[in-house]
PDB file of C-alpha atoms in Angstrom:
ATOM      1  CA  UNK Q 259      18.554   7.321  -4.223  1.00 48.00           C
ATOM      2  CA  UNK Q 260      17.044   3.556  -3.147  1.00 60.00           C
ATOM      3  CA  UNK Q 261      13.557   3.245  -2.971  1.00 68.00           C
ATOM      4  CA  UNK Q 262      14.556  -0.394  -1.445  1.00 85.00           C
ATOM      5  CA  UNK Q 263      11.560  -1.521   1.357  1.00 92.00           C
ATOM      6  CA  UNK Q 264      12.155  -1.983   5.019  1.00 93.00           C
ATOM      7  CA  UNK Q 265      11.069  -5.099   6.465  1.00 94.00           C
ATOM      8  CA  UNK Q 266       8.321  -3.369   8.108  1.00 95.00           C
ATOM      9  CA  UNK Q 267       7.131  -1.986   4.512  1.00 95.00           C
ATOM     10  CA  UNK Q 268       7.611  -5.587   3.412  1.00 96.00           C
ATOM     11  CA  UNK Q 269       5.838  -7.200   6.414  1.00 96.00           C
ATOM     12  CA  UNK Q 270       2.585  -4.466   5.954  1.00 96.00           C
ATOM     13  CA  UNK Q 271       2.750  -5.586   2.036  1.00 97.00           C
ATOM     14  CA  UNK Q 272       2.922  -9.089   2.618  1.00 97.00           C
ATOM     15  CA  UNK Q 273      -0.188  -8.883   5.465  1.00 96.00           C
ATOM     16  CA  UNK Q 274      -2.145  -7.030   3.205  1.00 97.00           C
ATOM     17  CA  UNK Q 275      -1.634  -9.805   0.503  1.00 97.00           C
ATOM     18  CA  UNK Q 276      -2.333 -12.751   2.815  1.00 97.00           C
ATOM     19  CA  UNK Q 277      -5.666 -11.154   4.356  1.00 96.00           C
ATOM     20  CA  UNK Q 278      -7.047 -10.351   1.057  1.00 97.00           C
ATOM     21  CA  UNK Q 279      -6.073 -14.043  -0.550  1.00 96.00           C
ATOM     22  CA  UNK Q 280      -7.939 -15.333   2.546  1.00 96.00           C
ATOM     23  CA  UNK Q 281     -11.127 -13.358   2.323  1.00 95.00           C
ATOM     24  CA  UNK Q 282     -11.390 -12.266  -0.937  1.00 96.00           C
ATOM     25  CA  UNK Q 283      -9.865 -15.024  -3.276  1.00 93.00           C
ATOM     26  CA  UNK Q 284     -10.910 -16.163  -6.849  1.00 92.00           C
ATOM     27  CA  UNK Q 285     -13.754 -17.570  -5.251  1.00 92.00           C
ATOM     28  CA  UNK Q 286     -15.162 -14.783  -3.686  1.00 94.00           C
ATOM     29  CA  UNK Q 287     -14.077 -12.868  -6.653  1.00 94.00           C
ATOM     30  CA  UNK Q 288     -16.176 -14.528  -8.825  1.00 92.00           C
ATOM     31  CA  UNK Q 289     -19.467 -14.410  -6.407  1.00 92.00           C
ATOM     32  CA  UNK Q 290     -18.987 -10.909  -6.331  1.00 94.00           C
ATOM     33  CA  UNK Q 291     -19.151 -10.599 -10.070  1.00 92.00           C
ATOM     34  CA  UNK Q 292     -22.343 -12.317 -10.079  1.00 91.00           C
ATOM     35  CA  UNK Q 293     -23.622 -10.318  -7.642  1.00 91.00           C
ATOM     36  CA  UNK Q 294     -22.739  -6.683  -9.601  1.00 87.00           C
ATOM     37  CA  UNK Q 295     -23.733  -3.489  -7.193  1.00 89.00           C
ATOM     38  CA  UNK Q 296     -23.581  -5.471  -3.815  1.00 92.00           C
ATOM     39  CA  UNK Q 297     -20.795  -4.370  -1.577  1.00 95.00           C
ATOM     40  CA  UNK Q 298     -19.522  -7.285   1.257  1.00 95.00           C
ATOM     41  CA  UNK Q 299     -19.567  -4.751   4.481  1.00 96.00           C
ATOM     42  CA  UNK Q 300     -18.295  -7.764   6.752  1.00 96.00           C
ATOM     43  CA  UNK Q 301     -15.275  -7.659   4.685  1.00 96.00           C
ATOM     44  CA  UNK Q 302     -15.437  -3.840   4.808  1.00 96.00           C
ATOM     45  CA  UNK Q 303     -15.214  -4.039   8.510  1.00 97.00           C
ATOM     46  CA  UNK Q 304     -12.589  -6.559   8.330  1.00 97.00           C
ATOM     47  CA  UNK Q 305     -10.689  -3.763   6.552  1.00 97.00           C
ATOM     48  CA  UNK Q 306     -11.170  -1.524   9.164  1.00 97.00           C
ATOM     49  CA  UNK Q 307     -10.105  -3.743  11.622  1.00 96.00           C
ATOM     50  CA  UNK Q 308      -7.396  -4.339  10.171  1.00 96.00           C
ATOM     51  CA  UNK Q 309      -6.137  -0.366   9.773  1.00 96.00           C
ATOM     52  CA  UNK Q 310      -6.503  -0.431   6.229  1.00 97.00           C
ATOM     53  CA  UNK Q 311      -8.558   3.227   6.113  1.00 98.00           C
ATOM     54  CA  UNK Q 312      -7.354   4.257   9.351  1.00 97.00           C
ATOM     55  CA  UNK Q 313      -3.534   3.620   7.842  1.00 97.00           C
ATOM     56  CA  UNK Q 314      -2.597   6.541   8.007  1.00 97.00           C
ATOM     57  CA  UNK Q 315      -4.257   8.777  11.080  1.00 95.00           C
ATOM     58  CA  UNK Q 316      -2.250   9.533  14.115  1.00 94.00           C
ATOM     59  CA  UNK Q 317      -2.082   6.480  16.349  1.00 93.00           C
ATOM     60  CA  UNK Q 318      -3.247   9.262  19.217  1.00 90.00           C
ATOM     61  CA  UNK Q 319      -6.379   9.648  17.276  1.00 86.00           C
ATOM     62  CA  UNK Q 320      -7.125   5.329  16.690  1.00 87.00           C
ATOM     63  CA  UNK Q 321      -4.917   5.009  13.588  1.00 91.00           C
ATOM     64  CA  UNK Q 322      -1.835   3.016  12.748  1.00 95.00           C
ATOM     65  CA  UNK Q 323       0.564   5.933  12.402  1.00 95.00           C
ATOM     66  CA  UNK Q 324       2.283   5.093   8.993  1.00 96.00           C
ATOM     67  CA  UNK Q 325       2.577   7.320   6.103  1.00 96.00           C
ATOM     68  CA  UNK Q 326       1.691   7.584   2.139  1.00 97.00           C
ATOM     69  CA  UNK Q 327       4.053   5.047   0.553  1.00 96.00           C
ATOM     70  CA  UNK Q 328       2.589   2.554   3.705  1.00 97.00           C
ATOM     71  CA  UNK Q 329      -0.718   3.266   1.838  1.00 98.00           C
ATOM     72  CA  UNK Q 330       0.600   2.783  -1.262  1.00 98.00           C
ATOM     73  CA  UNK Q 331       1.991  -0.527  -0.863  1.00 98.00           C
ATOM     74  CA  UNK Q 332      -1.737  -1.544   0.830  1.00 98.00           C
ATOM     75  CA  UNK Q 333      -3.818   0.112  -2.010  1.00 98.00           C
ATOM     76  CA  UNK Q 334      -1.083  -1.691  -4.750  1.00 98.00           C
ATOM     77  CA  UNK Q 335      -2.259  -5.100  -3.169  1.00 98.00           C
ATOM     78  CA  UNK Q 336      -5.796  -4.221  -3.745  1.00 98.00           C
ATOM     79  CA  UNK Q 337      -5.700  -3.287  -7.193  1.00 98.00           C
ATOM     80  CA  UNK Q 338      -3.805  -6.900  -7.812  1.00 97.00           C
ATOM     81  CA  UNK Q 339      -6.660  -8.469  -5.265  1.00 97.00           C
ATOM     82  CA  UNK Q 340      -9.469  -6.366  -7.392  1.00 97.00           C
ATOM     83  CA  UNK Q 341     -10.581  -5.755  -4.435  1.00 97.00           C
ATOM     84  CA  UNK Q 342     -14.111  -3.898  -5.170  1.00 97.00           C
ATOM     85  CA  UNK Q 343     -15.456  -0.760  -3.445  1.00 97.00           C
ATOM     86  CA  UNK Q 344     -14.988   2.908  -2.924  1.00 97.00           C
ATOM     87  CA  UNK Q 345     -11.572   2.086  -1.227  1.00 98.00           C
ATOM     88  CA  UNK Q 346      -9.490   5.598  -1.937  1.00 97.00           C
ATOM     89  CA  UNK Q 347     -12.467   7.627  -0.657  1.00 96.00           C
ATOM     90  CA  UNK Q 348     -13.296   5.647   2.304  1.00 97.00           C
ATOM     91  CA  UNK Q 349      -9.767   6.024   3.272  1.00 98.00           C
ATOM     92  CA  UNK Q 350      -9.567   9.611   2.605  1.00 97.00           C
ATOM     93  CA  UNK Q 351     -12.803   9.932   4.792  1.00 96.00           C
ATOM     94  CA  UNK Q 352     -11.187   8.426   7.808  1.00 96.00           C
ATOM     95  CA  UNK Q 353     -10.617  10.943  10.506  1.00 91.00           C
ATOM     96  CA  UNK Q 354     -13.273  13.049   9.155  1.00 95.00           C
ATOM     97  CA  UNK Q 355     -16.638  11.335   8.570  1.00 96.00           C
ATOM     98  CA  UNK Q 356     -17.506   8.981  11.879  1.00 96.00           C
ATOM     99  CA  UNK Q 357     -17.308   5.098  11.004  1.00 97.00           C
ATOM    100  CA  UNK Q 358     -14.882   5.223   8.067  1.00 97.00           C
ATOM    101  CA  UNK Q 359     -11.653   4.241   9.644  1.00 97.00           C
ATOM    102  CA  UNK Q 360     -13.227   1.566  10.902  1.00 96.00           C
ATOM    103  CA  UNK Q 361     -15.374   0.502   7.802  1.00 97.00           C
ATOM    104  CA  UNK Q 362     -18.805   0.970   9.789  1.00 97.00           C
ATOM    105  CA  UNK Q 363     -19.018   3.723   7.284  1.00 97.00           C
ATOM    106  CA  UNK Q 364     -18.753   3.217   3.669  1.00 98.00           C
ATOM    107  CA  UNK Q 365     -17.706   6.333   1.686  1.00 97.00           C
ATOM    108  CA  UNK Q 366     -17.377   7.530  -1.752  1.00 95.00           C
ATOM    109  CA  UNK Q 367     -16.606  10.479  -3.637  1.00 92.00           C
ATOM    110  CA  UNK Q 368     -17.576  12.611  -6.335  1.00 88.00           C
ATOM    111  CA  UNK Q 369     -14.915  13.243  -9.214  1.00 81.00           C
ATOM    112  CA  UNK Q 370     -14.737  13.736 -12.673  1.00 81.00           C
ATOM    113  CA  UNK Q 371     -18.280  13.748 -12.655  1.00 84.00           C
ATOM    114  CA  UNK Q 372     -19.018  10.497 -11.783  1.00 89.00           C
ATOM    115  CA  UNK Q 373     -19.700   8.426  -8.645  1.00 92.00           C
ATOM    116  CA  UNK Q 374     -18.526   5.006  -7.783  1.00 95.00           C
ATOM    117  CA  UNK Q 375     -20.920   2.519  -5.416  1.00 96.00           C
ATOM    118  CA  UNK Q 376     -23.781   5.393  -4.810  1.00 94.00           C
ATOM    119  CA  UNK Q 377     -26.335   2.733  -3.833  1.00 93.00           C
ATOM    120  CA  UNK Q 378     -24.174   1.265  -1.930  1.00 95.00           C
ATOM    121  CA  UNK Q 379     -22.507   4.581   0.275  1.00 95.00           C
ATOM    122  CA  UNK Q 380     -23.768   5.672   3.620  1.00 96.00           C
ATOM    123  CA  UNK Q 381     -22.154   9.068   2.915  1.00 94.00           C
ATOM    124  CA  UNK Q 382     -21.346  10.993  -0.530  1.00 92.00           C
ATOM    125  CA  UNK Q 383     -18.627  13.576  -0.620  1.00 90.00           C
ATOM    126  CA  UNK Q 384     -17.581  16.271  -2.683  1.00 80.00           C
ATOM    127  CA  UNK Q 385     -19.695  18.872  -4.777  1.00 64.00           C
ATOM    128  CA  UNK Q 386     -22.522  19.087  -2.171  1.00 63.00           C
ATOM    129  CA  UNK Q 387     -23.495  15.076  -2.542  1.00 66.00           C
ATOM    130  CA  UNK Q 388     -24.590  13.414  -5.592  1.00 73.00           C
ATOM    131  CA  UNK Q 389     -27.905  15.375  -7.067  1.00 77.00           C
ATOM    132  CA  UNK Q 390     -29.201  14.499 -10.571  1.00 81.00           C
ATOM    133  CA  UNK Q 391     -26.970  11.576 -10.475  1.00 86.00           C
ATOM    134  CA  UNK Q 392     -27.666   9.077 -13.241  1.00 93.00           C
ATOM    135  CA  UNK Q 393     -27.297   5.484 -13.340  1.00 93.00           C
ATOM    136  CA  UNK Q 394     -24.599   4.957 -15.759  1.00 93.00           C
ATOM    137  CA  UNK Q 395     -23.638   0.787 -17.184  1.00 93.00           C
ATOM    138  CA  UNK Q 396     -20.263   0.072 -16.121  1.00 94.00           C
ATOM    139  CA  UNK Q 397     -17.968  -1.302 -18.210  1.00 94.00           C
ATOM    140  CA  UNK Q 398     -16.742  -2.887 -14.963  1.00 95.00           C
ATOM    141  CA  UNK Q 399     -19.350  -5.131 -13.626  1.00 93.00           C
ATOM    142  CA  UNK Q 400     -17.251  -4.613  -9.577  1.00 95.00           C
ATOM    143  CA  UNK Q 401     -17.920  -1.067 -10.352  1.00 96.00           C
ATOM    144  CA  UNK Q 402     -21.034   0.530 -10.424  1.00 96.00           C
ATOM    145  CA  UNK Q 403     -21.269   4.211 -11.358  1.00 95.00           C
ATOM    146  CA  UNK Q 404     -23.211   7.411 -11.839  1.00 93.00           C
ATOM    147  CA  UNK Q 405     -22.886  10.465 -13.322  1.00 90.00           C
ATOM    148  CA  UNK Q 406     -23.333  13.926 -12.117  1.00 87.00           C
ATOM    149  CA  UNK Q 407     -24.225  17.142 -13.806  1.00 81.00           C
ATOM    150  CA  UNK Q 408     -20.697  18.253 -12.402  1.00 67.00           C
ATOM    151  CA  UNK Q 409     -17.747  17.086 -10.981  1.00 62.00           C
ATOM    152  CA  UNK Q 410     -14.371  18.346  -9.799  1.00 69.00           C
ATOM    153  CA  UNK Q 411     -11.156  16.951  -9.877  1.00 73.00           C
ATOM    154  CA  UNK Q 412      -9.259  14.149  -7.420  1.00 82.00           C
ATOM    155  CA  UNK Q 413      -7.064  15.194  -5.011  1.00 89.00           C
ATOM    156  CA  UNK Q 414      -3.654  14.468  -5.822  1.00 92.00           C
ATOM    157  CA  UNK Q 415      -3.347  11.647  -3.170  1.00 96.00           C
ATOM    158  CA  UNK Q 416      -6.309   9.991  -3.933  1.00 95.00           C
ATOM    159  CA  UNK Q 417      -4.696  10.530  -7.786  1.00 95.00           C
ATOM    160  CA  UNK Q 418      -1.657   8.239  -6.135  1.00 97.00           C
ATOM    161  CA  UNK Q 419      -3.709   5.829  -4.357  1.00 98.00           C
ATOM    162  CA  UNK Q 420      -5.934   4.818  -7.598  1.00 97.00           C
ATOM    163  CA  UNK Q 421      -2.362   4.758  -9.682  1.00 97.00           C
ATOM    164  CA  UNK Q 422      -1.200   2.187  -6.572  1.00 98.00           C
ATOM    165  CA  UNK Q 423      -4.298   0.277  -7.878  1.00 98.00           C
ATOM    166  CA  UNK Q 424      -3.125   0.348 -11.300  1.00 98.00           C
ATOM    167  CA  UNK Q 425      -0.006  -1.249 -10.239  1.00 98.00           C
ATOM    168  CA  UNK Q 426      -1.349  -4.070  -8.316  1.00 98.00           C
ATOM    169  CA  UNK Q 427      -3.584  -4.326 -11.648  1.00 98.00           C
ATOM    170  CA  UNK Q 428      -0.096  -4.222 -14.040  1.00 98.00           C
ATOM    171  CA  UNK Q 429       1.385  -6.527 -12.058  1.00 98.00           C
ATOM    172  CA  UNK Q 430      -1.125  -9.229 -11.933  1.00 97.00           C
ATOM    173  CA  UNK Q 431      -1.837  -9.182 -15.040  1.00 96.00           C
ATOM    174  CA  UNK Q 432       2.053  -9.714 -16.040  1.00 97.00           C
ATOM    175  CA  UNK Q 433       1.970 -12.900 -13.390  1.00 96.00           C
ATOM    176  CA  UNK Q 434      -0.642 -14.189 -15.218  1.00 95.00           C
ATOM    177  CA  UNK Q 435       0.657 -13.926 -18.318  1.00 93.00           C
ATOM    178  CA  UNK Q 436       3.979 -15.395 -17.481  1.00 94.00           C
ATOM    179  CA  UNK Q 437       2.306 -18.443 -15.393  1.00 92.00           C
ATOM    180  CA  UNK Q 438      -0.148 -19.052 -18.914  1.00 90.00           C
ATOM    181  CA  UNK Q 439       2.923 -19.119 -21.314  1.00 90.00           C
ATOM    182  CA  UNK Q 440       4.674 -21.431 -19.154  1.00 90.00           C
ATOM    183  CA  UNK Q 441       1.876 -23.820 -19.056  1.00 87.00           C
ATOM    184  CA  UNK Q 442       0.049 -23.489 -22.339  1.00 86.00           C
ATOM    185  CA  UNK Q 443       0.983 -25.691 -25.174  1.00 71.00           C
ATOM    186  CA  UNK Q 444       0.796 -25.478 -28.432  1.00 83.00           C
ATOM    187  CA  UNK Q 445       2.746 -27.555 -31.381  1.00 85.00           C
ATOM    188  CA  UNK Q 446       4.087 -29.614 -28.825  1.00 82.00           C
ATOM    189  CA  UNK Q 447       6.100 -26.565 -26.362  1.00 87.00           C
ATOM    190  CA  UNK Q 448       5.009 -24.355 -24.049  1.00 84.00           C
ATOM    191  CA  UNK Q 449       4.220 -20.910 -25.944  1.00 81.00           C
ATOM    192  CA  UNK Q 450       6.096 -19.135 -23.398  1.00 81.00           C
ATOM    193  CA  UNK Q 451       9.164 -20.707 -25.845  1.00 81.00           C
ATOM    194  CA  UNK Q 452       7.757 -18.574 -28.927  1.00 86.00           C
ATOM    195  CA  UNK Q 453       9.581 -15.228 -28.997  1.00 88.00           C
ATOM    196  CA  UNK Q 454       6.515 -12.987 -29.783  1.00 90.00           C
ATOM    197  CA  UNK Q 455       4.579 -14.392 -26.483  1.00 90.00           C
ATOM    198  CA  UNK Q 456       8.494 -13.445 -24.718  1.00 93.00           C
ATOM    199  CA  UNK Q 457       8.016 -10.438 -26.030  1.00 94.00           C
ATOM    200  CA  UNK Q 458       4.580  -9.671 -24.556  1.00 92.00           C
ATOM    201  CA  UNK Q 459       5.603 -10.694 -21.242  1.00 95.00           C
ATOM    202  CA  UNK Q 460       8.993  -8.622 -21.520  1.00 95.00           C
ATOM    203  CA  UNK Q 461       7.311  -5.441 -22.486  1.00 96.00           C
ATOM    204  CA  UNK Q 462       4.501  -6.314 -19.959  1.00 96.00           C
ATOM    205  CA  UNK Q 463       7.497  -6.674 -17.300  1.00 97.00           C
ATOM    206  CA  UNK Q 464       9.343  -3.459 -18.304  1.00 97.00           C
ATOM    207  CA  UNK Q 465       6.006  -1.430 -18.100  1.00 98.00           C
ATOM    208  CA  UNK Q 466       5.462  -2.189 -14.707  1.00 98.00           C
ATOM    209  CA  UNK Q 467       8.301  -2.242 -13.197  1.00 97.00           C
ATOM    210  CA  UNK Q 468       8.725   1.652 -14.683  1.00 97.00           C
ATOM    211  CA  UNK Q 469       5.429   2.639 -13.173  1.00 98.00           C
ATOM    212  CA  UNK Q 470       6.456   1.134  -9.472  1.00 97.00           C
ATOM    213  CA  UNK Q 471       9.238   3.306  -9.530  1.00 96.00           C
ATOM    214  CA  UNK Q 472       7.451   6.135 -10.599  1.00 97.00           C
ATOM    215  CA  UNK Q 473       4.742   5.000  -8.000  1.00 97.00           C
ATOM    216  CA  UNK Q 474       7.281   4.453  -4.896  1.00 97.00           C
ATOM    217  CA  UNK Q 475       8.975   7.993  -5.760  1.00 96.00           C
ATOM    218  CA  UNK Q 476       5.541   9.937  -5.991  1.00 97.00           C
ATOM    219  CA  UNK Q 477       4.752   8.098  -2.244  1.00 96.00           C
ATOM    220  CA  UNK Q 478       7.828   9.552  -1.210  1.00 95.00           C
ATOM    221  CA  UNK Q 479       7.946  13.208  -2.808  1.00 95.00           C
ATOM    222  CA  UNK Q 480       4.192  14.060  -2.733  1.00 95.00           C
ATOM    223  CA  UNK Q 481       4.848  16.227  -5.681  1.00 94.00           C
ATOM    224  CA  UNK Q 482       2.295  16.890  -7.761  1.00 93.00           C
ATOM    225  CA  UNK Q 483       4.337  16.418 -10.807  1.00 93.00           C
ATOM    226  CA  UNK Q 484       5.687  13.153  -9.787  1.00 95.00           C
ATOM    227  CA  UNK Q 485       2.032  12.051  -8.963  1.00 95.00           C
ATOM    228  CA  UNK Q 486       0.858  12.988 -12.251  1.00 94.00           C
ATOM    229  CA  UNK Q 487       3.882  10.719 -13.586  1.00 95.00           C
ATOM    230  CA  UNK Q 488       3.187   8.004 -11.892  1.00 97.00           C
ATOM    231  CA  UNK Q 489      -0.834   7.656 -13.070  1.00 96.00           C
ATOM    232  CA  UNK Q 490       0.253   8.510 -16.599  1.00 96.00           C
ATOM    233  CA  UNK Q 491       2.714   5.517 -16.227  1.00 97.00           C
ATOM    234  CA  UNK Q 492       0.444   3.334 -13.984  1.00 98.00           C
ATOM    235  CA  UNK Q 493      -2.360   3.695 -16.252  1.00 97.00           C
ATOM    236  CA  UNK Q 494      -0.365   3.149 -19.569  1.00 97.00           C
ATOM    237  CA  UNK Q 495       0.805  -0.245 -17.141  1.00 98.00           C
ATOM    238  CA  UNK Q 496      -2.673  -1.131 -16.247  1.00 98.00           C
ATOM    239  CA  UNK Q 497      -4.355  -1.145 -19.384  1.00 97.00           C
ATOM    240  CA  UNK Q 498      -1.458  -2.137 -21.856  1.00 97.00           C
ATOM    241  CA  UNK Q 499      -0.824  -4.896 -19.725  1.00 97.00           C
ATOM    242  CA  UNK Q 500      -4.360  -6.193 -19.325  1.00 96.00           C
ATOM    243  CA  UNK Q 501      -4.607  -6.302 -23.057  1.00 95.00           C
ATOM    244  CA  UNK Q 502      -1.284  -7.685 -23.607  1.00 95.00           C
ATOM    245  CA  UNK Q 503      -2.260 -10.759 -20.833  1.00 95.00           C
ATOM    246  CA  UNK Q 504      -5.534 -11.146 -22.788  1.00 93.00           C
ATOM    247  CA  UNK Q 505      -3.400 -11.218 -25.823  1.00 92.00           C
ATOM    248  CA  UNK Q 506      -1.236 -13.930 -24.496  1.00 93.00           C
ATOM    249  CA  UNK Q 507      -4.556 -16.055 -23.144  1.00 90.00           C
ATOM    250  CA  UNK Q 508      -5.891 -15.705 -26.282  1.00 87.00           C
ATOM    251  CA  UNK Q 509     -10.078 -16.244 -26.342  1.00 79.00           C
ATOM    252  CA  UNK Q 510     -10.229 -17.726 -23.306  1.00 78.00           C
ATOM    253  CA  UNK Q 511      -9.282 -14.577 -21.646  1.00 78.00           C
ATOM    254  CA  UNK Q 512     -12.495 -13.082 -22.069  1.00 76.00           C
ATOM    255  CA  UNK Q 513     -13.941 -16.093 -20.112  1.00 80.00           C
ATOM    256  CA  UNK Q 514     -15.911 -15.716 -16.525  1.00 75.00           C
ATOM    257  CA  UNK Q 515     -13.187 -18.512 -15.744  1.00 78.00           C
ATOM    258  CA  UNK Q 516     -10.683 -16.057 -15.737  1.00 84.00           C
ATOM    259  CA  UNK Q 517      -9.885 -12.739 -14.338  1.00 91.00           C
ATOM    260  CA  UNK Q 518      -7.735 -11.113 -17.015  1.00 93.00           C
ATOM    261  CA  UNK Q 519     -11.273  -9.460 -18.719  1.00 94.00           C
ATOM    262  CA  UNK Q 520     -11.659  -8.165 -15.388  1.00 95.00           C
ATOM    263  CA  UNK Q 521      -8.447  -6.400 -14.147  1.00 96.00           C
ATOM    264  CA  UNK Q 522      -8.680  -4.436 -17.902  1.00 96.00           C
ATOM    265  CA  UNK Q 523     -12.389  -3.535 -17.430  1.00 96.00           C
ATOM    266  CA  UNK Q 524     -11.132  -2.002 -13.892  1.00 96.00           C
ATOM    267  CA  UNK Q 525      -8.354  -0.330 -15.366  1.00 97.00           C
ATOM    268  CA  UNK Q 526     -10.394   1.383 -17.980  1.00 96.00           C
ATOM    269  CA  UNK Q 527     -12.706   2.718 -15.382  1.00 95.00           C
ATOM    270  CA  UNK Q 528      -9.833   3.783 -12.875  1.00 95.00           C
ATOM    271  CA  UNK Q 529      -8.277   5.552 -15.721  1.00 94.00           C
ATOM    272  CA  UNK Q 530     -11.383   7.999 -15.477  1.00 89.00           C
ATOM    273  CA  UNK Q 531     -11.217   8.954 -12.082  1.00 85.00           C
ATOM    274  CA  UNK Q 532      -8.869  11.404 -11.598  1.00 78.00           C
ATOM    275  CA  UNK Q 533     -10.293  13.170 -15.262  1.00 75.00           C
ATOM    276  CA  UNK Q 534      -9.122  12.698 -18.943  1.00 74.00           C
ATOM    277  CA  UNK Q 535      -4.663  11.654 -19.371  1.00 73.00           C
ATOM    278  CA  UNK Q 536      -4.215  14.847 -21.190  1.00 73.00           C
ATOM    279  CA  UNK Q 537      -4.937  16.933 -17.563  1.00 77.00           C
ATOM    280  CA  UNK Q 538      -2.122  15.101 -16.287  1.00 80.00           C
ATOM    281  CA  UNK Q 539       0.073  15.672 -19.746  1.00 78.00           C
ATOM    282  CA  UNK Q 540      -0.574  19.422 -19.459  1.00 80.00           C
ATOM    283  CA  UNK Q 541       0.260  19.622 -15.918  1.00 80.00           C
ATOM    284  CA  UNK Q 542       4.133  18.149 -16.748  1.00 81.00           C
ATOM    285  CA  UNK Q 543       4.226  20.410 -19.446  1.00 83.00           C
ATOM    286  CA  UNK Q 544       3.846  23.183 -17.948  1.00 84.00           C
ATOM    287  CA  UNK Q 545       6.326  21.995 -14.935  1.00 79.00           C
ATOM    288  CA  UNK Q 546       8.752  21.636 -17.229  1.00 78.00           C
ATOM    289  CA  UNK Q 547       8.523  24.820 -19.148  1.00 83.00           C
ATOM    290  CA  UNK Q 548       8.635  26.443 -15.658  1.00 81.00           C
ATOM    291  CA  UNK Q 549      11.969  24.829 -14.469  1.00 65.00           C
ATOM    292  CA  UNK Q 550      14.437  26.995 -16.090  1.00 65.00           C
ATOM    293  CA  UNK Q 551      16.501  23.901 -16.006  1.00 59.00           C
TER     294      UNK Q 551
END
């Protein structure tokens, strides 16, 4: 089986990439972070406007009309974008809370018992709102949170949808890395010539490109088990990566400068979302001591 793109796929992917490069570049990247808790809602709208919550309603009821690995591919350019905001719940919302598919409404979710962009939501869904939530410091300053006295689990496209983040993440990171090792000098070559930094950005690579295919074939299947495959592999992609670009950077990683800090501080809170790895792990185990095969 080919999990190959159609040009339409490729055209949608490619959109997504320019519009967010265009409003929401380093530039704006970096106001945002100095600005922690305040969501842009013109650029919310602009979402809407674009289809990018509406993606995938019927185009009889104002959508676009595409399907989940269209979503995917949007959400994947995102997470590489680090694009801030309640994204997967606003999407999930639209069709069924007035003003989300258009981003007049922003949305989010509770899950895991914790709640992304509270201050900022017009509506809260999921365990009867957000009472007794608590302010919580995010690790991740484009990610405010709270916690709840309870919280139940994602819904296993929203699951997808945050691991489509996580690959965006992984793969920025890896460009990043590869573009700093070509560049970088040190004793008089480029440290993209020393074999341990080739190694970094070959295991980086590998990583990746293992949790897009996992990622692709979940957006096909909508299995559960392959969804739970994918964020195990997206996650292990997001984070190791992250690390492994910081790694290559060296200190000046870490630096307001540069985004690399940033894509593993969002990867460490995405990997929360959807509740601790091991629910995931237990789920494939027990798939595959059910298949006789």
């Amino acid at each position: 089986m080919r999990f190959q793109l159609t040009e339409d796929q490729v055209a949608l992917r490619d959109g997504v990439r320019e519009m967010l490069a265009r409003r929401f570049g380093p530039d704006a990247l970096r106001a945002a972070v100095e600005e922690p808790g305040r969501l842009d809602r013109a650029l919310w709208r602009e979402l809407g406007a674009a289809g990018f919550f509406a993606l995938r309603l019927p185009e009889a009821g104002g959508g676009v009309g595409l399907g989940l690995p269209e979503a995917v591919l949007a959400f994947e350019e995102a997470g590489r974008a680090l694009l801030p905001g309640p994204l997967v719940a606003t999407h999930l919302a639209a069709g069924a809370v007035p003003g989300a598919a258009t981003g007049e409404t922003v949305v989010t979710a509770v899950g895991n018992g914790l709640v992304e962009w509270l201050a900022q939501a017009d509506v809260v869904r999921g365990d009867g709102g957000a009472v007794g939530a608590v302010p919580l410091r995010s690790v991740d300053p484009l990610t405010p949170l709270h916690r709840v006295p309870a919280g139940m689990g994602m819904a296993p496209v929203a699951v997808l949808l945050t691991a489509a983040e996580q690959l965006g993440s992984a793969t920025r990171a890896c460009e990043l890395a590869v573009q700093h090792a070509r560049t970088r000098e040190q004793f008089g070559r480029p440290i993209g010539a020393f074999q341990a930094v080739q190694h970094l950005c070959a295991e980086m690579l590998v990583r990746t490109e293992t949790a897009r295919a996992a990622v692709y074939a979940a957006a096909v299947t909508a299995d559960p088990a392959d969804i739970d495959t994918a964020r195990l592999l997206a996650d292990e992609a997001a984070v190791r990566g992250a690390r492994d670009c910081l790694q290559v950077h060296g200190g000046m990683g870490f630096t307001w400068e540069f985004e690399v800090h940033l894509h593993l501080k969002r990867a460490w809170v995405r990997t929360h979302r959807a509740g601790p790895a091991t629910e995931s792990e237990e789920n494939l185990a027990a798939e595959l001591l059910a298949d006789p095969a």
